[in-house]
Amino acid sequence: MAKRPMCLLCFLMVLSLGALELMGIPLIRGNPLPLNVQDQIKAHPGSMICGEVEQYENTEFSQSVYLKKTYLIHQSKKFPIENVRIFLKKEEDLKPGMRILVKGTLKRVEGPANPGGFDSQHFYACRHIYYFMKNAVLQKKTAVYSGYRQLLLEIKESCRQILKEAAGKDAPVFCAMTLGDKQELDPETQMRYQLAGIIHILAISGLHISILGMGLYNLLKKMGLGIWPAGIFSLGVMLQYGIMTGGSVSTMRAVTMFLIAMGARITGRIYDMMSALSVTAMMILVESPAYLLDSGFLLSFGCVLGMGLAAEKICALAGAEKKWTKALVSPIALQLVTLPVMLKFFGEVSIAGFILNLLVLPSVGVVLTGGMAALLLGILSIPAAKLVILPARVLLLFYEYLCSLAGKSGWSTWIGGEPEIWQILVYYGFLIIVLFMGQYIKEQLRKKKAVSEETELAEEQAEAGCRKLYAIRITAGIFLAVGILILGYHPAGSLKVICLDVGQGDGILVETPEDHHFLIDGGSSSQSELGRYCLLPALKSQGISWLDGIFISHTDQDHINGVKELLEYMGKGLTTIRAGYLILPAWAERPDAWRELAEAAKTAGVKVVTAGKGDELPCGKVSFSVLWPEKNATGKDVNEEAMVMELSFGDFQMLFTGDIGADTEKKLLVAGGLEDVDCLKVGHHGSRYSTTEAFLEKIKPEVAIISCSSTNTYGHPSPETVERLKAAGSQVEYTMKNGAITVETDGKKLKIGRFRKD
């Protein structure tokens, strides 16, 4: 590192940022705005703000505008609040660079509410956005705007239209690859590419910048331009390209490193990739320290680190000396370096990507070049653009075929779950040792080539050296295997019940001591695509690839739409998570929602069974007892005939009541079988018509969990219900306040965890 001072400086900077974070200075996490400004916003959330339009986009329900250099205005005083994202009630004619005055309600950007959930708060903190303004109304705007930035927007829109005409249904993929625009990219396409481990080709990264930038530079050189003019022109074009395509962290990293590389070429200096990487990292972190814990930053820089530091050493360990063997082994080095990051943020790693990238990476340049050529030709002739992009579209069909193969297999991803910090540190410790072994082998192989093989002694020494290198390789393999096992280790022994924050609905994940997993309901009337954005990430973060059973209490959409979505993903091969049984209430009359759910399960290869009063499901030390509905239930009143279950483990009991009301509670009391429980999943989201006093007197729950949305229109939870729970001596927990609520027990002692601590 002494030979690379920039690397040392970058390392010290990262350590300093970590130390400041531990000291309580919120540069990486938290809100860095002055406390008086934060207090002002809390006191006056409905306020006026003034800022400069950075960019804007039309969403489904509003116009989203990003403001920079923003001020909160209160009683003629201005408080700087950095950048803000606002949502205008109606679409306005805005241009970049305009200063606008808007009125609305400021709200702190929220962090994730569930395990594996996307951290919006940190994502926007990287962009210096700490507040959203909802229901904003434009008051004033200036006539002055940035002609340069507006021109870039218009060029981007023109390019988008050309691709739509030239590429047809494949246009969203080409827009993502060439323009960094994923607005119209089908979610299922993204999921297929992610499952196959080739999602990276849809993001503008070093591969794209090097192909385009160096391609332009070499073209200009062939046209007769000298090094300086060709280099300067290429630098300028790629810089504008990076700005036009949105300036994601991977784009910023790639463009900055390209600028340094081209600068070295122009000036006749030697380009050192690791030094360039360090300078780029410092530039990004100085501007926004929060990027240090951003998944995009860590993956983008991790891949380059893997290529620059680990690839040669892993190749030496694997005995890959020829060019084609190095091409096979090098991607493994990248995966090893980024493995903990992938698991930490996504809970899974694509195994199929190891193989598929060998087929995709050599050909992706053709796709990218075809898209760019179509953009250029499309200015003159759309038919010509359609012709030139055709080979690229054929390759996209090939990629889709590879993705479908990956989706059909159950092994295409490893769902290892989210590791703890200590597991990550131990893994990287093992990896560093392995890399030192690789460096040692690399040096020994270099010395071996230099030693004469003429004497018998030299042959004996060479044979002994080979045995030593073989032993080192075996040891390195063991170290790697142990490191990966530690990374995916999840200690068992306790029962965990995670009541997910699904907004207005229910979704409960049960993990038994014997590593069996169950889902009880999964739906929401306030959150869209619950399966994709809540259930799947939660399952992956817990390392769950197999659900033994999915219980459905009843068929209201706020209990089943996420489960149906999850089953459809299984059936389409968009996830490697699988399930054994779908357990539906035993109703004589089965509504359409019941039948649709059963059909989705059958398509996904999940067995459908029914359960009613008296049925039991023993699962090791844990058992589920169905208390309701009666076997002759009609199913006409889905709420009152919802499935009621008791979960038992040792001395611990938990009751799940679906959406039953007072009538069913009375019937359960009359029927008998109810007993004291440690935990109650409160019925019907805390409705005033459920959880009666008589019911609570019988079951006496120590803990009661209410799942509902803070913005629901039903008045849940009812103040009367909360009072009854408190009067019964229950500790009341709310998903709307603290996110996912986790109940963990060893069968005797009970521990409550809140995902959101604030």
CSV table of N, CA and C in Angstrom, one decimal, residues 406-505:
chain,number,residue,atom,x,y,z
A,406,ALA,N,-32.9,-20.8,-15.9
A,406,ALA,CA,-32.5,-20.6,-14.5
A,406,ALA,C,-33.7,-20.6,-13.6
A,407,GLY,N,-34.9,-20.0,-14.1
A,407,GLY,CA,-36.1,-19.9,-13.3
A,407,GLY,C,-36.7,-21.3,-13.1
A,408,LYS,N,-36.6,-22.2,-14.1
A,408,LYS,CA,-37.1,-23.5,-13.9
A,408,LYS,C,-36.4,-24.4,-12.9
A,409,SER,N,-35.1,-24.1,-12.7
A,409,SER,CA,-34.3,-24.9,-11.8
A,409,SER,C,-34.5,-24.4,-10.4
A,410,GLY,N,-34.3,-25.3,-9.5
A,410,GLY,CA,-34.5,-24.9,-8.1
A,410,GLY,C,-33.1,-24.5,-7.4
A,411,TRP,N,-32.1,-24.6,-8.2
A,411,TRP,CA,-30.7,-24.4,-7.7
A,411,TRP,C,-30.1,-23.1,-8.2
A,412,SER,N,-30.8,-22.3,-8.9
A,412,SER,CA,-30.2,-21.1,-9.6
A,412,SER,C,-29.8,-20.0,-8.6
A,413,THR,N,-30.4,-20.0,-7.4
A,413,THR,CA,-29.9,-19.1,-6.4
A,413,THR,C,-29.6,-19.8,-5.1
A,414,TRP,N,-28.8,-19.2,-4.3
A,414,TRP,CA,-28.6,-19.6,-2.9
A,414,TRP,C,-29.2,-18.6,-2.0
A,415,ILE,N,-30.2,-18.9,-1.3
A,415,ILE,CA,-30.8,-18.0,-0.3
A,415,ILE,C,-30.2,-18.2,1.0
A,416,GLY,N,-29.1,-17.4,1.3
A,416,GLY,CA,-28.3,-17.6,2.5
A,416,GLY,C,-28.8,-16.8,3.7
A,417,GLY,N,-29.7,-15.8,3.4
A,417,GLY,CA,-30.1,-14.9,4.5
A,417,GLY,C,-29.2,-13.8,4.8
A,418,GLU,N,-29.6,-12.9,5.6
A,418,GLU,CA,-28.8,-11.7,5.9
A,418,GLU,C,-27.9,-12.0,7.1
A,419,PRO,N,-26.5,-11.9,6.8
A,419,PRO,CA,-25.6,-12.2,7.9
A,419,PRO,C,-25.4,-11.1,8.9
A,420,GLU,N,-24.9,-11.5,10.1
A,420,GLU,CA,-24.6,-10.5,11.1
A,420,GLU,C,-23.2,-9.9,10.7
A,421,ILE,N,-22.9,-8.7,11.4
A,421,ILE,CA,-21.6,-8.1,11.1
A,421,ILE,C,-20.5,-9.0,11.4
A,422,TRP,N,-20.6,-9.7,12.6
A,422,TRP,CA,-19.4,-10.6,12.9
A,422,TRP,C,-19.2,-11.7,11.9
A,423,GLN,N,-20.3,-12.2,11.3
A,423,GLN,CA,-20.1,-13.2,10.2
A,423,GLN,C,-19.4,-12.6,9.0
A,424,ILE,N,-19.8,-11.4,8.7
A,424,ILE,CA,-19.1,-10.7,7.5
A,424,ILE,C,-17.6,-10.5,7.8
A,425,LEU,N,-17.3,-10.1,9.0
A,425,LEU,CA,-15.9,-9.8,9.3
A,425,LEU,C,-15.1,-11.1,9.3
A,426,VAL,N,-15.7,-12.2,9.9
A,426,VAL,CA,-15.0,-13.5,9.9
A,426,VAL,C,-14.8,-14.0,8.5
A,427,TYR,N,-15.8,-13.9,7.6
A,427,TYR,CA,-15.7,-14.3,6.2
A,427,TYR,C,-14.6,-13.6,5.5
A,428,TYR,N,-14.5,-12.2,5.7
A,428,TYR,CA,-13.5,-11.5,5.0
A,428,TYR,C,-12.1,-11.8,5.6
A,429,GLY,N,-12.1,-12.1,6.9
A,429,GLY,CA,-10.8,-12.6,7.5
A,429,GLY,C,-10.3,-13.8,6.8
A,430,PHE,N,-11.2,-14.8,6.6
A,430,PHE,CA,-10.8,-16.0,5.9
A,430,PHE,C,-10.4,-15.7,4.4
A,431,LEU,N,-11.2,-14.8,3.8
A,431,LEU,CA,-10.9,-14.5,2.4
A,431,LEU,C,-9.5,-13.8,2.2
A,432,ILE,N,-9.2,-13.0,3.2
A,432,ILE,CA,-7.8,-12.3,3.1
A,432,ILE,C,-6.7,-13.3,3.2
A,433,ILE,N,-6.9,-14.3,4.2
A,433,ILE,CA,-5.9,-15.4,4.3
A,433,ILE,C,-5.8,-16.2,3.0
A,434,VAL,N,-6.9,-16.5,2.4
A,434,VAL,CA,-6.9,-17.2,1.1
A,434,VAL,C,-6.2,-16.4,0.0
A,435,LEU,N,-6.4,-15.1,0.0
A,435,LEU,CA,-5.7,-14.3,-1.0
A,435,LEU,C,-4.2,-14.2,-0.8
A,436,PHE,N,-3.8,-14.2,0.5
A,436,PHE,CA,-2.4,-14.3,0.8
A,436,PHE,C,-1.8,-15.6,0.3
A,437,MET,N,-2.6,-16.7,0.5
A,437,MET,CA,-2.1,-18.0,-0.1
A,437,MET,C,-2.0,-17.9,-1.6
A,438,GLY,N,-3.0,-17.3,-2.2
A,438,GLY,CA,-2.9,-17.1,-3.7
A,438,GLY,C,-1.7,-16.3,-4.1
A,439,GLN,N,-1.4,-15.3,-3.4
A,439,GLN,CA,-0.2,-14.5,-3.7
A,439,GLN,C,1.1,-15.3,-3.6
A,440,TYR,N,1.1,-16.1,-2.5
A,440,TYR,CA,2.3,-17.0,-2.3
A,440,TYR,C,2.5,-17.9,-3.5
A,441,ILE,N,1.4,-18.6,-3.9
A,441,ILE,CA,1.5,-19.5,-5.0
A,441,ILE,C,1.9,-18.8,-6.3
A,442,LYS,N,1.4,-17.6,-6.5
A,442,LYS,CA,1.7,-16.8,-7.7
A,442,LYS,C,3.2,-16.5,-7.7
A,443,GLU,N,3.8,-16.2,-6.5
A,443,GLU,CA,5.2,-15.9,-6.5
A,443,GLU,C,6.0,-17.2,-6.7
A,444,GLN,N,5.6,-18.3,-6.1
A,444,GLN,CA,6.3,-19.5,-6.3
A,444,GLN,C,6.3,-20.0,-7.7
A,445,LEU,N,5.2,-19.8,-8.4
A,445,LEU,CA,5.1,-20.2,-9.8
A,445,LEU,C,6.0,-19.4,-10.7
A,446,ARG,N,6.1,-18.1,-10.3
A,446,ARG,CA,7.0,-17.2,-11.0
A,446,ARG,C,8.5,-17.6,-10.8
A,447,LYS,N,8.8,-18.0,-9.5
A,447,LYS,CA,10.2,-18.4,-9.2
A,447,LYS,C,10.5,-19.7,-9.9
A,448,LYS,N,9.5,-20.6,-10.0
A,448,LYS,CA,9.7,-21.9,-10.6
A,448,LYS,C,10.1,-21.8,-12.1
A,449,LYS,N,9.5,-20.8,-12.7
A,449,LYS,CA,9.8,-20.7,-14.2
A,449,LYS,C,11.3,-20.2,-14.3
A,450,ALA,N,11.8,-19.5,-13.3
A,450,ALA,CA,13.1,-18.9,-13.4
A,450,ALA,C,14.2,-19.9,-13.0
A,451,VAL,N,13.8,-21.0,-12.3
A,451,VAL,CA,14.8,-22.0,-11.9
A,451,VAL,C,15.1,-23.0,-13.0
A,452,SER,N,16.4,-23.3,-13.1
A,452,SER,CA,16.8,-24.3,-14.1
A,452,SER,C,16.3,-25.7,-13.7
A,453,GLU,N,15.9,-26.5,-14.7
A,453,GLU,CA,15.4,-27.8,-14.4
A,453,GLU,C,16.4,-28.9,-14.9
A,454,GLU,N,17.6,-28.5,-15.0
A,454,GLU,CA,18.6,-29.4,-15.6
A,454,GLU,C,19.1,-30.5,-14.6
A,455,THR,N,19.2,-30.2,-13.4
A,455,THR,CA,19.8,-31.1,-12.4
A,455,THR,C,18.7,-32.0,-11.7
A,456,GLU,N,19.0,-33.1,-11.2
A,456,GLU,CA,18.1,-34.0,-10.5
A,456,GLU,C,17.6,-33.3,-9.3
A,457,LEU,N,18.5,-32.6,-8.6
A,457,LEU,CA,18.1,-31.9,-7.4
A,457,LEU,C,17.0,-30.9,-7.6
A,458,ALA,N,17.1,-30.2,-8.8
A,458,ALA,CA,16.1,-29.2,-9.1
A,458,ALA,C,14.8,-29.9,-9.3
A,459,GLU,N,14.8,-31.1,-9.9
A,459,GLU,CA,13.6,-31.9,-10.2
A,459,GLU,C,12.9,-32.3,-8.8
A,460,GLU,N,13.8,-32.8,-7.9
A,460,GLU,CA,13.3,-33.1,-6.6
A,460,GLU,C,12.7,-32.0,-5.8
A,461,GLN,N,13.4,-30.8,-5.9
A,461,GLN,CA,12.8,-29.6,-5.3
A,461,GLN,C,11.5,-29.2,-5.9
A,462,ALA,N,11.4,-29.3,-7.3
A,462,ALA,CA,10.2,-29.0,-8.0
A,462,ALA,C,9.1,-29.9,-7.5
A,463,GLU,N,9.4,-31.2,-7.4
A,463,GLU,CA,8.3,-32.1,-6.9
A,463,GLU,C,7.8,-31.8,-5.5
A,464,ALA,N,8.8,-31.5,-4.6
A,464,ALA,CA,8.4,-31.1,-3.3
A,464,ALA,C,7.6,-29.8,-3.2
A,465,GLY,N,8.0,-28.9,-4.1
A,465,GLY,CA,7.3,-27.6,-4.2
A,465,GLY,C,5.9,-27.8,-4.7
A,466,CYS,N,5.7,-28.8,-5.6
A,466,CYS,CA,4.3,-29.1,-6.1
A,466,CYS,C,3.4,-29.6,-5.0
A,467,ARG,N,4.0,-30.5,-4.2
A,467,ARG,CA,3.2,-31.1,-3.1
A,467,ARG,C,2.8,-30.0,-2.1
A,468,LYS,N,3.7,-29.0,-1.9
A,468,LYS,CA,3.5,-27.9,-1.0
A,468,LYS,C,2.4,-27.0,-1.5
A,469,LEU,N,2.5,-26.7,-2.8
A,469,LEU,CA,1.4,-25.9,-3.4
A,469,LEU,C,0.1,-26.6,-3.4
A,470,TYR,N,0.1,-27.9,-3.6
A,470,TYR,CA,-1.2,-28.6,-3.6
A,470,TYR,C,-1.8,-28.6,-2.2
A,471,ALA,N,-1.0,-28.7,-1.2
A,471,ALA,CA,-1.5,-28.6,0.2
A,471,ALA,C,-2.1,-27.2,0.5
A,472,ILE,N,-1.4,-26.2,0.0
A,472,ILE,CA,-1.9,-24.8,0.2
A,472,ILE,C,-3.2,-24.6,-0.5
A,473,ARG,N,-3.4,-25.2,-1.7
A,473,ARG,CA,-4.6,-25.1,-2.4
A,473,ARG,C,-5.8,-25.8,-1.7
A,474,ILE,N,-5.5,-26.9,-1.2
A,474,ILE,CA,-6.5,-27.7,-0.4
A,474,ILE,C,-6.9,-26.9,0.8
A,475,THR,N,-5.9,-26.3,1.5
A,475,THR,CA,-6.2,-25.5,2.7
A,475,THR,C,-7.0,-24.3,2.4
A,476,ALA,N,-6.6,-23.6,1.3
A,476,ALA,CA,-7.4,-22.4,0.8
A,476,ALA,C,-8.8,-22.8,0.6
A,477,GLY,N,-9.1,-23.9,-0.1
A,477,GLY,CA,-10.4,-24.4,-0.4
A,477,GLY,C,-11.2,-24.6,0.9
A,478,ILE,N,-10.5,-25.2,1.9
A,478,ILE,CA,-11.2,-25.4,3.2
A,478,ILE,C,-11.6,-24.1,3.9
A,479,PHE,N,-10.6,-23.2,3.8
A,479,PHE,CA,-10.9,-21.9,4.4
A,479,PHE,C,-12.1,-21.2,3.8
A,480,LEU,N,-12.1,-21.2,2.4
A,480,LEU,CA,-13.3,-20.6,1.7
A,480,LEU,C,-14.6,-21.3,2.1
A,481,ALA,N,-14.6,-22.6,2.1
A,481,ALA,CA,-15.8,-23.4,2.5
A,481,ALA,C,-16.3,-23.0,3.9
A,482,VAL,N,-15.3,-23.0,4.8
A,482,VAL,CA,-15.7,-22.6,6.2
A,482,VAL,C,-16.2,-21.2,6.3
A,483,GLY,N,-15.6,-20.3,5.5
A,483,GLY,CA,-16.0,-18.9,5.5
A,483,GLY,C,-17.4,-18.7,5.0
A,484,ILE,N,-17.7,-19.5,3.9
A,484,ILE,CA,-19.1,-19.4,3.3
A,484,ILE,C,-20.1,-20.0,4.3
A,485,LEU,N,-19.7,-21.1,4.9
A,485,LEU,CA,-20.7,-21.8,5.9
A,485,LEU,C,-21.0,-20.8,7.0
A,486,ILE,N,-19.9,-20.1,7.5
A,486,ILE,CA,-20.2,-19.2,8.6
A,486,ILE,C,-21.1,-18.1,8.2
A,487,LEU,N,-20.9,-17.6,7.0
A,487,LEU,CA,-21.7,-16.5,6.4
A,487,LEU,C,-23.2,-16.9,6.3
A,488,GLY,N,-23.4,-18.1,6.0
A,488,GLY,CA,-24.8,-18.6,5.9
A,488,GLY,C,-25.4,-19.3,7.1
A,489,TYR,N,-24.6,-19.2,8.3
A,489,TYR,CA,-25.1,-19.9,9.5
A,489,TYR,C,-26.2,-19.1,10.2
A,490,HIS,N,-27.2,-19.8,10.5
A,490,HIS,CA,-28.3,-19.2,11.3
A,490,HIS,C,-28.6,-20.1,12.5
A,491,PRO,N,-28.3,-19.6,13.7
A,491,PRO,CA,-28.5,-20.5,14.9
A,491,PRO,C,-30.0,-20.8,15.1
A,492,ALA,N,-30.3,-22.0,15.4
A,492,ALA,CA,-31.7,-22.4,15.7
A,492,ALA,C,-31.8,-22.6,17.2
A,493,GLY,N,-32.9,-23.2,17.6
A,493,GLY,CA,-33.1,-23.5,19.1
A,493,GLY,C,-34.3,-22.7,19.7
A,494,SER,N,-34.7,-21.7,19.0
A,494,SER,CA,-35.8,-20.9,19.5
A,494,SER,C,-36.9,-20.8,18.5
A,495,LEU,N,-38.1,-20.4,19.0
A,495,LEU,CA,-39.3,-20.2,18.1
A,495,LEU,C,-39.4,-18.7,17.8
A,496,LYS,N,-39.5,-18.3,16.5
A,496,LYS,CA,-39.6,-16.9,16.2
A,496,LYS,C,-40.9,-16.7,15.4
A,497,VAL,N,-41.7,-15.8,15.8
A,497,VAL,CA,-42.9,-15.4,15.1
A,497,VAL,C,-42.7,-13.9,14.7
A,498,ILE,N,-42.7,-13.6,13.4
A,498,ILE,CA,-42.4,-12.3,12.9
A,498,ILE,C,-43.7,-11.8,12.3
A,499,CYS,N,-44.3,-10.8,13.0
A,499,CYS,CA,-45.5,-10.1,12.5
A,499,CYS,C,-45.1,-9.0,11.6
A,500,LEU,N,-45.1,-9.2,10.3
A,500,LEU,CA,-44.6,-8.2,9.4
A,500,LEU,C,-45.5,-7.0,9.3
A,501,ASP,N,-44.9,-5.8,9.0
A,501,ASP,CA,-45.6,-4.6,8.8
A,501,ASP,C,-46.1,-4.6,7.3
A,502,VAL,N,-47.3,-5.0,7.1
A,502,VAL,CA,-47.8,-5.0,5.7
A,502,VAL,C,-48.8,-3.9,5.5
A,503,GLY,N,-48.8,-2.9,6.3
A,503,GLY,CA,-49.7,-1.8,6.2
A,503,GLY,C,-51.1,-2.3,6.8
A,504,GLN,N,-52.2,-2.1,6.0
A,504,GLN,CA,-53.5,-2.5,6.4
A,504,GLN,C,-53.7,-3.9,6.0
A,505,GLY,N,-53.3,-4.9,6.8
A,505,GLY,CA,-53.4,-6.3,6.4
A,505,GLY,C,-52.7,-7.1,7.5
